[in-house]
Short mmCIF file of C-alpha atoms and ligand atoms in Angstrom, two decimals:
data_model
loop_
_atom_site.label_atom_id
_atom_site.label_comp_id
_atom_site.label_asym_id
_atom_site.label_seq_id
_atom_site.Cartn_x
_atom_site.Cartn_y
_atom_site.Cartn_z
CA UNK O 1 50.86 -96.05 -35.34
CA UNK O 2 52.64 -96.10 -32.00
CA UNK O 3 52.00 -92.41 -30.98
CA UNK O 4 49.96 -89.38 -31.95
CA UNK O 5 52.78 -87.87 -33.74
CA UNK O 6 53.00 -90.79 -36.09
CA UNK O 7 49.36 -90.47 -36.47
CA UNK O 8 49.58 -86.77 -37.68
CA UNK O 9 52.45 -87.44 -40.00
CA UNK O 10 50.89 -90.44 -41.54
CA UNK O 11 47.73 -87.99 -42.33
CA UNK O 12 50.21 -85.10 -43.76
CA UNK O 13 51.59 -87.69 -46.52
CA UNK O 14 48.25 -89.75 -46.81
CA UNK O 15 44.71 -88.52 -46.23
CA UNK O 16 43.47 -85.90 -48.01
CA UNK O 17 41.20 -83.68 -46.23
CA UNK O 18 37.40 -82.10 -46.88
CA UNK O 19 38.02 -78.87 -48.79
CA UNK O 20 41.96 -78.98 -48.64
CA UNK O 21 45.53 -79.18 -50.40
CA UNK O 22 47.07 -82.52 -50.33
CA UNK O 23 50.10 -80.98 -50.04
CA UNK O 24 49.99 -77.87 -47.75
CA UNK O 25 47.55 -79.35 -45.62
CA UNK O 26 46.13 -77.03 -43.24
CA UNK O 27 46.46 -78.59 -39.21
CA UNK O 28 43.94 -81.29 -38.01
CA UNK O 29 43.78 -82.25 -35.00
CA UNK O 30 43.78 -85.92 -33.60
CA UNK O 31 40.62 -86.94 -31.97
CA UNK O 32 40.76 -89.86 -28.74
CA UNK O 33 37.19 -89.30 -28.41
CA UNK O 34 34.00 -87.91 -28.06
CA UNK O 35 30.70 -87.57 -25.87
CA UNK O 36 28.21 -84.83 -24.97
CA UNK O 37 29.57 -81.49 -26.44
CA UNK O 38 32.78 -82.48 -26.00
CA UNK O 39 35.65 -83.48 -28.26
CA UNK O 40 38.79 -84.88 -26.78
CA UNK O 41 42.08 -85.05 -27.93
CA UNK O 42 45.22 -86.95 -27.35
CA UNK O 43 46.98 -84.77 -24.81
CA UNK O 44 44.24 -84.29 -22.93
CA UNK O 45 42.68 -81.16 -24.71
CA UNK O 46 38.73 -80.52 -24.22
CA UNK O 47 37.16 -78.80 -27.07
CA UNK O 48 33.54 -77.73 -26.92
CA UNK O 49 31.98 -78.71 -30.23
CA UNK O 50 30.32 -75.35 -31.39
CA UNK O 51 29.19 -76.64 -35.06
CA UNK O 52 27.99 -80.13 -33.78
CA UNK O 53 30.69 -81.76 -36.25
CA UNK O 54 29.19 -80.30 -39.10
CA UNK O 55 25.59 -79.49 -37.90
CA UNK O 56 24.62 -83.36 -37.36
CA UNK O 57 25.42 -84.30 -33.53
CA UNK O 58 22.19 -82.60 -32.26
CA UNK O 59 21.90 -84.76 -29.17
CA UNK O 60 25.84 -84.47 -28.27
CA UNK O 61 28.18 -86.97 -29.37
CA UNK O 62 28.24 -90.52 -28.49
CA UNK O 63 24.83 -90.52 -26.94
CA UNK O 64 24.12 -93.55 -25.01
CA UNK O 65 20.12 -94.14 -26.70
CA UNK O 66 21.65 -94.64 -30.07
CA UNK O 67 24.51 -96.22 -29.05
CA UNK O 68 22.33 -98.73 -28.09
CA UNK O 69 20.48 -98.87 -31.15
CA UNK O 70 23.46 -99.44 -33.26
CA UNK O 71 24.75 -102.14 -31.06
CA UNK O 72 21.55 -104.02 -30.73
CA UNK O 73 21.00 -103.83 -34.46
CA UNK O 74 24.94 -104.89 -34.74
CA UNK O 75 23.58 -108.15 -33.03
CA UNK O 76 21.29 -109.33 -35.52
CA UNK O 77 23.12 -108.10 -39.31
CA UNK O 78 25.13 -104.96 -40.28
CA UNK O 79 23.54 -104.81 -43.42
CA UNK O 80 21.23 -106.06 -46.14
CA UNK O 81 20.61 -105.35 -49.94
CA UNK O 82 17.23 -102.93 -49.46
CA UNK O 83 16.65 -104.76 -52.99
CA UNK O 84 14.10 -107.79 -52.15
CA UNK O 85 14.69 -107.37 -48.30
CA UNK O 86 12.62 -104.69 -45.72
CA UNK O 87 13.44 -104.65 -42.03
CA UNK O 88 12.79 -103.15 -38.87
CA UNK O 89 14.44 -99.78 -38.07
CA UNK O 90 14.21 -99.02 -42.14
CA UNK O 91 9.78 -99.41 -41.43
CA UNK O 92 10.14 -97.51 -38.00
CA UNK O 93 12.72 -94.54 -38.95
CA UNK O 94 9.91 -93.96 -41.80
CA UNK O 95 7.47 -93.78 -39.18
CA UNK O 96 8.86 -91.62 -37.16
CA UNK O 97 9.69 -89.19 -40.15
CA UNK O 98 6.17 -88.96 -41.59
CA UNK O 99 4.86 -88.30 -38.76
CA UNK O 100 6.75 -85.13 -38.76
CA UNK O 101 5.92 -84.44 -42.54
CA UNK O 102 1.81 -84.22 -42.63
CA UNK O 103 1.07 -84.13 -46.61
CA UNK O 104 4.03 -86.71 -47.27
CA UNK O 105 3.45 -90.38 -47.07
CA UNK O 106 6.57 -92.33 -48.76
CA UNK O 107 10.27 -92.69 -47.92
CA UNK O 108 13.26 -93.18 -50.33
CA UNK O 109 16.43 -93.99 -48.20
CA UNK O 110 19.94 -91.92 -49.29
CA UNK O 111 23.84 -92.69 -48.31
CA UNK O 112 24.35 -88.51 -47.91
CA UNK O 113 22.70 -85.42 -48.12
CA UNK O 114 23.64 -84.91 -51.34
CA UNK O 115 23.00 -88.19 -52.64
CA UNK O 116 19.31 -86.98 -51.43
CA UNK O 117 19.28 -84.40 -53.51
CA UNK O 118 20.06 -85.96 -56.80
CA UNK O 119 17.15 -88.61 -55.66
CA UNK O 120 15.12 -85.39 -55.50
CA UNK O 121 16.29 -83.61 -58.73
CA UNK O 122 15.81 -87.32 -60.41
CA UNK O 123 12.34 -88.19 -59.10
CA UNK O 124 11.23 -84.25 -60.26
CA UNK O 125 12.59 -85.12 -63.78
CA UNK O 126 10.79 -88.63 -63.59
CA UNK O 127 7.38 -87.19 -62.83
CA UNK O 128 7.43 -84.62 -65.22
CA UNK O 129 8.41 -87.70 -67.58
CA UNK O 130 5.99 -89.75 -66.35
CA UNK O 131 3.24 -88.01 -66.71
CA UNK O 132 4.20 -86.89 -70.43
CA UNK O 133 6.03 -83.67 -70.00
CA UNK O 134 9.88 -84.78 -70.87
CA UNK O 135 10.52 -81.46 -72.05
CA UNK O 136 10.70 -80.34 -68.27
CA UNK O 137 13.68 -80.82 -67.27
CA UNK O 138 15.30 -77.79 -65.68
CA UNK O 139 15.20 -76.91 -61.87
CA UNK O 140 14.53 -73.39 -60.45
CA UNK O 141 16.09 -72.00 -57.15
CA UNK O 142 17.77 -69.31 -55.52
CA UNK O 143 20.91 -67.53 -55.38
CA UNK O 144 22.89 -68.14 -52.10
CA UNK O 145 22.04 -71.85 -51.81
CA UNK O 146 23.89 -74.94 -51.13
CA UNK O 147 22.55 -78.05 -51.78
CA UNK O 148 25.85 -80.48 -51.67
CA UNK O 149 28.72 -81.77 -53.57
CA UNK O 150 27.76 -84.47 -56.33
CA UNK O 151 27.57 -82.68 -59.66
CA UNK O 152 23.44 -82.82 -59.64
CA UNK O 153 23.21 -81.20 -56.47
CA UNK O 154 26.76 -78.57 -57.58
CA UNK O 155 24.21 -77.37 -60.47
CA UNK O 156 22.20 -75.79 -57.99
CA UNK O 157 24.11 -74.19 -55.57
CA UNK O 158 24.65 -70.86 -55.70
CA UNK O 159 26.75 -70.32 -59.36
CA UNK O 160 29.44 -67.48 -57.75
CA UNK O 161 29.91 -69.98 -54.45
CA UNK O 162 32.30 -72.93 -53.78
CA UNK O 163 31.47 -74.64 -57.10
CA UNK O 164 32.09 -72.24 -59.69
CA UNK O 165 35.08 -74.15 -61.15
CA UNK O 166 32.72 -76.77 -62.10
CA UNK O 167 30.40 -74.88 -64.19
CA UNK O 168 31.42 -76.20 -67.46
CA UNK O 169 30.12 -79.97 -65.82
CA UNK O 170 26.81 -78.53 -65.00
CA UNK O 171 23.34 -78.72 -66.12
CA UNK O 172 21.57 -75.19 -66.84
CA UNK O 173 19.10 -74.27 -64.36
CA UNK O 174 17.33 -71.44 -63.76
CA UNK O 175 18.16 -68.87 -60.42
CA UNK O 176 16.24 -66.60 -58.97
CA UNK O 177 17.40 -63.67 -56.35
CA UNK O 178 18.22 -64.78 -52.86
CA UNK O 179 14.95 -64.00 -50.92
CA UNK O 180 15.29 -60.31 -49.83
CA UNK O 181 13.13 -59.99 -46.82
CA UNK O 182 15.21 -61.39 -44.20
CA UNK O 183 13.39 -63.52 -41.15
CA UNK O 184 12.79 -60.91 -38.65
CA UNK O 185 12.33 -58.15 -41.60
CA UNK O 186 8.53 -56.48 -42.12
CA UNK O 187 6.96 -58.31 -44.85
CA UNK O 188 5.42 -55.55 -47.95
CA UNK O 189 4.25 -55.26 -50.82
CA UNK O 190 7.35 -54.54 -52.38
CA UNK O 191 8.75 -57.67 -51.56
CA UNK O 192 5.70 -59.25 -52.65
CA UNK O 193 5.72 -57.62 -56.29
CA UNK O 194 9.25 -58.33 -56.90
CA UNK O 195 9.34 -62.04 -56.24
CA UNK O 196 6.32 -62.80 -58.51
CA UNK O 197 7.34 -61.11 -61.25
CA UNK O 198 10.62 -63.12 -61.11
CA UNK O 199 8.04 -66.00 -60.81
CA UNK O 200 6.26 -64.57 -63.98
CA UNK O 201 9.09 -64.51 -65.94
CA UNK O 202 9.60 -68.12 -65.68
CA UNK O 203 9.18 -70.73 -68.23
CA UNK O 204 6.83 -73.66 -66.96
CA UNK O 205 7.28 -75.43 -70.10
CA UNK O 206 10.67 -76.63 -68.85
CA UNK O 207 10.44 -76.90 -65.34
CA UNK O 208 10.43 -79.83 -63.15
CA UNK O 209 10.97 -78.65 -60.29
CA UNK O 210 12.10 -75.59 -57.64
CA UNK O 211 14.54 -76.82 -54.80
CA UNK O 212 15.53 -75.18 -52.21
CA UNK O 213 16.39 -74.71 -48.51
CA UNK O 214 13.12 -73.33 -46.06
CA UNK O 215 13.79 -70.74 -44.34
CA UNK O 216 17.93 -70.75 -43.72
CA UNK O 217 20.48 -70.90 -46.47
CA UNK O 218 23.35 -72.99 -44.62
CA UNK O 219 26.83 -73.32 -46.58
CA UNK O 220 25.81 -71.03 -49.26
CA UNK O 221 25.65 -67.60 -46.81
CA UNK O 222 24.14 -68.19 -43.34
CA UNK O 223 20.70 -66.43 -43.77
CA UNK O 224 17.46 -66.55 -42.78
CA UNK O 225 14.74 -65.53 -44.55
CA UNK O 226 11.17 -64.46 -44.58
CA UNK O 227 8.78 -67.09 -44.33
CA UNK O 228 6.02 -65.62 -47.18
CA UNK O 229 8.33 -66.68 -50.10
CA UNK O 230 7.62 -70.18 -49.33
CA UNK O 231 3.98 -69.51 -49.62
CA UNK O 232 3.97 -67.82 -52.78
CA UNK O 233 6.22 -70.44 -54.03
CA UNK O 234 3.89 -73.01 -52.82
CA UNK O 235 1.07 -71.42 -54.76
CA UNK O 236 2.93 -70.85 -57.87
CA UNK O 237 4.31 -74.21 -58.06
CA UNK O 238 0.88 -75.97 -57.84
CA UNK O 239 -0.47 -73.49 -60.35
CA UNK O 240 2.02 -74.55 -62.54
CA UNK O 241 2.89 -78.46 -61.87
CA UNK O 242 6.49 -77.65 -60.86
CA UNK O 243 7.68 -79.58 -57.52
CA UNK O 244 8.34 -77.68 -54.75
CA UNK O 245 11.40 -79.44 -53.13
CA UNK O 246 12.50 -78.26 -49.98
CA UNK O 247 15.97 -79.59 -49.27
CA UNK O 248 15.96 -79.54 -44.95
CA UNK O 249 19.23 -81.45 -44.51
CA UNK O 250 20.67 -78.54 -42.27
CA UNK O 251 17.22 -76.69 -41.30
CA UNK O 252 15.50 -79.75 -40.84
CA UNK O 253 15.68 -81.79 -37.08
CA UNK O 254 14.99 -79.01 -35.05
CA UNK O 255 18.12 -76.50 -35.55
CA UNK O 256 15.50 -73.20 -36.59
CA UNK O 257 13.02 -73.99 -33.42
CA UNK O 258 10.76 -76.15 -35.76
CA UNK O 259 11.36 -79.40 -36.33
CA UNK O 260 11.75 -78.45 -40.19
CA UNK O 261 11.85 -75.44 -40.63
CA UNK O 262 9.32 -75.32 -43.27
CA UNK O 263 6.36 -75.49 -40.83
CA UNK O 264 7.57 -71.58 -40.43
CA UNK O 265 5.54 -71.15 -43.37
CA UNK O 266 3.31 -73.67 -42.83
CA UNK O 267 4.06 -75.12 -46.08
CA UNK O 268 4.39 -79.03 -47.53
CA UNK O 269 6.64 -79.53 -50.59
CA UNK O 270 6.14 -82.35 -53.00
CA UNK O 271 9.27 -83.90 -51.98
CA UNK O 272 11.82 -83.19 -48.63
CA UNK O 273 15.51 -83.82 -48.15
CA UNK O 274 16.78 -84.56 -44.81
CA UNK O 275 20.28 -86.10 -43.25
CA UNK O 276 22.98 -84.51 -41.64
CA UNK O 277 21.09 -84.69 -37.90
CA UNK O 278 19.02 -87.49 -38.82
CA UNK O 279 20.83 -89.90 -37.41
CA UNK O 280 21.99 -87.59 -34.55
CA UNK O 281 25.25 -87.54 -36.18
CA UNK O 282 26.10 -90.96 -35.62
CA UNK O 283 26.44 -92.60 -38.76
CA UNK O 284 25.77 -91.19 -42.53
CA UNK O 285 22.29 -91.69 -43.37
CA UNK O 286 19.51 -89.07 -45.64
CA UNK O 287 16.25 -89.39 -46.86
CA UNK O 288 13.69 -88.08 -49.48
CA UNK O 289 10.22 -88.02 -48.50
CA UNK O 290 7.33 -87.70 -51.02
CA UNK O 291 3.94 -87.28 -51.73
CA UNK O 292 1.76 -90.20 -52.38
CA UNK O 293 0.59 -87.99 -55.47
CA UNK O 294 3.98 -87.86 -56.79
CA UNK O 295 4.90 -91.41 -55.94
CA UNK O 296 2.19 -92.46 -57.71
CA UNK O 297 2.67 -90.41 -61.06
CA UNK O 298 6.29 -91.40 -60.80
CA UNK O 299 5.40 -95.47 -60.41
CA UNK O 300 2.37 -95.54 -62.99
CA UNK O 301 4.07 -93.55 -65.79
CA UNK O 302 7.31 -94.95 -67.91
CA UNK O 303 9.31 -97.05 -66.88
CA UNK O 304 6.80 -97.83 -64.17
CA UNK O 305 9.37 -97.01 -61.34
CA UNK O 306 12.41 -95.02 -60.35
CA UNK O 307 15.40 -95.71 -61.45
CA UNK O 308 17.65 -94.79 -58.05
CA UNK O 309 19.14 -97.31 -55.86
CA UNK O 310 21.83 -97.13 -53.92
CA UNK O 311 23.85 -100.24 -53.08
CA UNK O 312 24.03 -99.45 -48.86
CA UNK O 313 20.47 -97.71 -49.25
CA UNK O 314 18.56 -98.41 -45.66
CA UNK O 315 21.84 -100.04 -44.12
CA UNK O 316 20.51 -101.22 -40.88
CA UNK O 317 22.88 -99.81 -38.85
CA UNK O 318 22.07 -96.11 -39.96
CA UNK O 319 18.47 -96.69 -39.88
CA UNK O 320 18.58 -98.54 -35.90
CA UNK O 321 20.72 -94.60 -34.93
CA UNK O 322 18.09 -92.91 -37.09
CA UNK O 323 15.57 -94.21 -35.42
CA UNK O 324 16.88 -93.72 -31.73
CA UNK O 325 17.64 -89.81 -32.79
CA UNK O 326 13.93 -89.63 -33.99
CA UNK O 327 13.02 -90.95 -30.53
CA UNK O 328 14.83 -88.18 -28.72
CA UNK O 329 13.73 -85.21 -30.83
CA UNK O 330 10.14 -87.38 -29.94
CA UNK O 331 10.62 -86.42 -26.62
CA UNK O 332 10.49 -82.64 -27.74
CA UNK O 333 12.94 -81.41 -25.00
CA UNK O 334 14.73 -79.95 -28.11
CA UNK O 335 11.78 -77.43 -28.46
CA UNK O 336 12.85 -75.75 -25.09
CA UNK O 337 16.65 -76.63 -25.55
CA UNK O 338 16.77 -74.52 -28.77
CA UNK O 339 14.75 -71.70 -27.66
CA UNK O 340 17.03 -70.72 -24.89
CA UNK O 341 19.75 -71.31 -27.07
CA UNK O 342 18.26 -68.77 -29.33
CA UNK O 343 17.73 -66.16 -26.55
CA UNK O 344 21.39 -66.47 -25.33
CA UNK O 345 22.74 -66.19 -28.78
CA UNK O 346 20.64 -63.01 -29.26
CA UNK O 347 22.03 -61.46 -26.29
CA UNK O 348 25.79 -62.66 -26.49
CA UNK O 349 26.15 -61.77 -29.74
CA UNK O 350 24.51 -58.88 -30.02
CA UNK O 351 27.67 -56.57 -28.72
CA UNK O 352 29.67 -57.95 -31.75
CA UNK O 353 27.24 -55.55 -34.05
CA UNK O 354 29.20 -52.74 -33.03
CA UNK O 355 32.41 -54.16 -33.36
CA UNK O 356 34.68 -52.76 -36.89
CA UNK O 357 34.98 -55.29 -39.52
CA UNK O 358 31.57 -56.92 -38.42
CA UNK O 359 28.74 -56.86 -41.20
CA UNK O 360 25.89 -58.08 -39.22
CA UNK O 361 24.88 -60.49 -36.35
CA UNK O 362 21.93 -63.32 -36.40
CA UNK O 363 20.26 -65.85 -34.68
CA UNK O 364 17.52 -68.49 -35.19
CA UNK O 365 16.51 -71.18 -33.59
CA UNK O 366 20.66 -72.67 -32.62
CA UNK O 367 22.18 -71.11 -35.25
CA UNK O 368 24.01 -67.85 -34.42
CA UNK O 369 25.92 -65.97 -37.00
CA UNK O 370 28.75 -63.25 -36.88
CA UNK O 371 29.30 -62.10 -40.56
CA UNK O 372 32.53 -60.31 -41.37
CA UNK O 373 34.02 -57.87 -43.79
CA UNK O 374 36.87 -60.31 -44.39
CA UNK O 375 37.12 -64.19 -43.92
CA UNK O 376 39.05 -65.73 -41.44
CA UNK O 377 41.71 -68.60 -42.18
CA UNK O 378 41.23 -71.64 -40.14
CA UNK O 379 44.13 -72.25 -39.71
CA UNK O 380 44.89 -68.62 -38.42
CA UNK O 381 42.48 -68.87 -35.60
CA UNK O 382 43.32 -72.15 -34.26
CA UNK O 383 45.34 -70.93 -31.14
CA UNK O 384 42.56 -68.99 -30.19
CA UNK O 385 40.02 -71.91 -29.96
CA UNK O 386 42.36 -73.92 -28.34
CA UNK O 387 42.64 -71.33 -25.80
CA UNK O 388 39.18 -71.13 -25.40
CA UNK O 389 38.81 -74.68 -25.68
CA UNK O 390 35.88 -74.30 -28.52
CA UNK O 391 35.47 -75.84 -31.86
CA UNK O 392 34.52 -73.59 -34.43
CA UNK O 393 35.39 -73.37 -38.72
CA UNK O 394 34.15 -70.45 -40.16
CA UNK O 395 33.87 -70.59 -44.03
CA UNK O 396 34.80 -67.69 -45.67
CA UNK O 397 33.31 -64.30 -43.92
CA UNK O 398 30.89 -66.11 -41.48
CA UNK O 399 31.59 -67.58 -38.08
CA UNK O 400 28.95 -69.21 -36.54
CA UNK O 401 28.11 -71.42 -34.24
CA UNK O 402 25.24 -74.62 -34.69
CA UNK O 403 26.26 -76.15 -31.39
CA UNK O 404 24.44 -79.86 -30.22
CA UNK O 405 20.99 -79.17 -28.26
CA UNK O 406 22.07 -80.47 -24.86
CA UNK O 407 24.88 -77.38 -24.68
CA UNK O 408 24.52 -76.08 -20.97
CA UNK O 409 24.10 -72.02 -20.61
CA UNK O 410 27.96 -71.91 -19.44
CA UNK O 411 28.91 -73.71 -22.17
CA UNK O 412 27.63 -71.67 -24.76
CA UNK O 413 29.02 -69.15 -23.35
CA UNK O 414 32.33 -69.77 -23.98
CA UNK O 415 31.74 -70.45 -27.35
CA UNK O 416 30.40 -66.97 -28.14
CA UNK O 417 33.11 -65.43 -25.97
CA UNK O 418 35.40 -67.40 -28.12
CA UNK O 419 33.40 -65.93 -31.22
CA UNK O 420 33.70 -62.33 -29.70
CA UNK O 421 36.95 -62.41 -29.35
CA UNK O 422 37.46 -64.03 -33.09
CA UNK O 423 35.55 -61.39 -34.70
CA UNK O 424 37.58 -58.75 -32.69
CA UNK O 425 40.63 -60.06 -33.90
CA UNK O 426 39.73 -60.08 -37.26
CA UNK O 427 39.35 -56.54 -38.43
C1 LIG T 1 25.31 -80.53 -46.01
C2 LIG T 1 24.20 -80.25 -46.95
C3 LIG T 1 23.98 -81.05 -48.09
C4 LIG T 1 24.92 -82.18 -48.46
O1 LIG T 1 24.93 -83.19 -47.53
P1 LIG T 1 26.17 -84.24 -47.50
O2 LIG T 1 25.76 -85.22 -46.47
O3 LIG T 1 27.39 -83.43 -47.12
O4 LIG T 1 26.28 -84.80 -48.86
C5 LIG T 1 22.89 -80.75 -48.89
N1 LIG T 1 22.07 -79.73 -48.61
C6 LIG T 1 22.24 -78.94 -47.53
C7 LIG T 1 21.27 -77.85 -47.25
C8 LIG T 1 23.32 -79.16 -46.68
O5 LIG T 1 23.52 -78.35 -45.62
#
């Protein structure tokens, strides 16, 4: 490829984007490269990374700390079968997780986020197995979800979202309403009422397991919800010997102000998915964390162990920037860095409330949310970012930004200028 515009052509006839037509691909843009919250381009262009690449680049991109993790690990072996082999960053990344997970004491390594969460549906169905109960097989969660791609993880995402297409593919599960009670909303005992008697109309008998996402739905409708659900769950599932998983791979790593956002509620699942920021966005990498309870039932019970393993699981590489991410958010700078991101998303985005065509404006923790009457295209708004010089992709109805931690006050600024002006434009 000699230039950028041979670059860009090969990628119209070849590559096949996330969520796009191979055909009428929508634009991309050709990245040179990368560091703090910036994105550069070929010609120069500076783009301000408002979603952190997809909610993982917490620290900023290309951070020098786990650059040097990958490089040092790079210097003794890229990679080793996690069958019959253990090494360093794998034993210290755990570490550094548990600590952060009180109530959970084993680690199951994952290529993706939702390669986590089939781990998660498949070590629910092997405990219930395990300790006698095949007949439990179905999972429980809640509308509004989004809990990744793979068709496991597809059968329990919110049925009228993304994945609808698939539904003939998909296992039966059960859904409950999307938590009413929004974050910031009074809790009552209306709220209350409602959800248990969804709860009561439940089968046990063939439930494994409830998964879902603490606190704030992500890809499935940018909401945040009211902290008390998690505790009745919690209660309902012990009563009842149905898992709670709690799938953290976008709430989790600090984006809601917690480091997971389940500690909201104050609330341990049986088993926890976490990725996307794991690694500080460096390199794919996820995780399932458990509790010695269940890893035990799982392990004594037929066929004695579980029967997941993927062929890169623990790749060294992933597990050295893993560990150097876990070291920064160790630091807890994060804590402050998110709170005043949280204050200045309040305020800036507040005056979009008023605006026609807007539904409602949030914030929690760095997440800020503009939700429209009507989506925008991203392909229609790309002029305006680039005049702004701000990455953003709304999906659907909601533009948002997640932006990395380190974002200076001026910075995120511009991006919910940019986000002002978007969802003036768009009524
Ligand atoms: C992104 C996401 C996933 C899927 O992760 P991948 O790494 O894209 O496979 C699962 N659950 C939640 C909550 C997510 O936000």
């Amino acid at each position: 490829m000699k230039n950028t515009e041979e670059l860009l052509q090969f990628d119209r006839q070849h590559l096949w984007h996330p969520y796009a037509s191979a055909t009428e691909p929508p634009p991309v843009l050709p990245v040179r490269s990368a560091s703090g919250v910036n994105l550069r381009l070929f010609d120069g262009t500076e783009l301000i990374d408002g979603i952190s690449s997809w909610w993982c680049v917490a620290h900023g991109h290309n951070h020098p700390a786990i650059r040097l993790a990958i490089e040092e690990q790079l210097g003794e072996f890229c990679q080793v079968m996690f069958a019959g082999f253990t090494h360093r960053n794998a034993a210290r990344l755990a570490e550094l997780l548990l600590e952060r997970a009180p109530g959970l004491s084993r680690v199951f390594y994952a290529d993706s986020g939702s390669v986590a969460v089939e781990v998660a549906i498949k070590m629910a169905l092997q405990y219930q197995y395990a300790a006698g109960r095949p007949g439990r097989s179905r999972l429980v969660t809640v509308r509004g979800g989004y809990h990744g791609d793979t068709a496991g993880a597809m059968a329990v995402c919110d049925p009228a979202g993304m994945h609808r297409l698939f539904a003939p593919l998909l296992a039966q599960h059960r859904f409950l309403e999307r938590p009413a009670c929004a974050f910031d909303q009074a809790w009552n005992e209306t709220f209350a009422r409602r959800f248990r008697e969804e709860l009561a109309a439940l089968d046990p008998a063939e439930l494994a397991g409830v998964i879902l996402e603490p606190i704030f739905q992500g890809a499935g409708g940018m909401y945040f919800y009211h902290p008390e659900y998690l505790r009745l769950l919690r209660a309902w599932c012990s009563e009842h010997d149905v898992l709670l998983i709690f799938d953290e791979i976008a709430s989790g790593c600090g984006r809601t102000g917690k480091f997971f956002a389940m500690e909201h509620a104050g609330v341990t699942p049986d088993l926890l998915c976490v990725g996307k920021a794991l690694t500080g966005g460096a390199i794919t990498l996820a995780a399932v964390l458990s509790s010695e309870r269940v890893a035990g039932v799982i392990s004594s019970g037929e066929p004695g162990k579980f029967m997941h393993g993927p062929t890169f699981m623990a790749n060294p590489l992933a597990c050295a920037a893993g560990r150097a991410s876990l070291e920064l958010f160790a630091t807890d700078e994060w804590r402050g860095q998110v709170a005043a991101i949280e204050r200045q998303l309040r305020a800036e985005l507040a005056p979009a409330a008023t605006l026609p065509g807007v539904r409602a404006v949030r914030a929690l923790g760095a997440v800020g949310v503009i939700e429209l009457e009507q989506a925008l295209s991203p392909a229609a708004i790309l002029p305006v970012l680039l005049r702004h010089g701000v990455w953003l992709r709304p999906f659907g109805n909601f533009l948002y930004t997640m932006p990395p931690f380190i974002i200076t006050p001026a910075e995120l600024s511009r991006v919910t200028g940019c986000m002002l002006e978007l969802a003036g434009s768009g009524s």
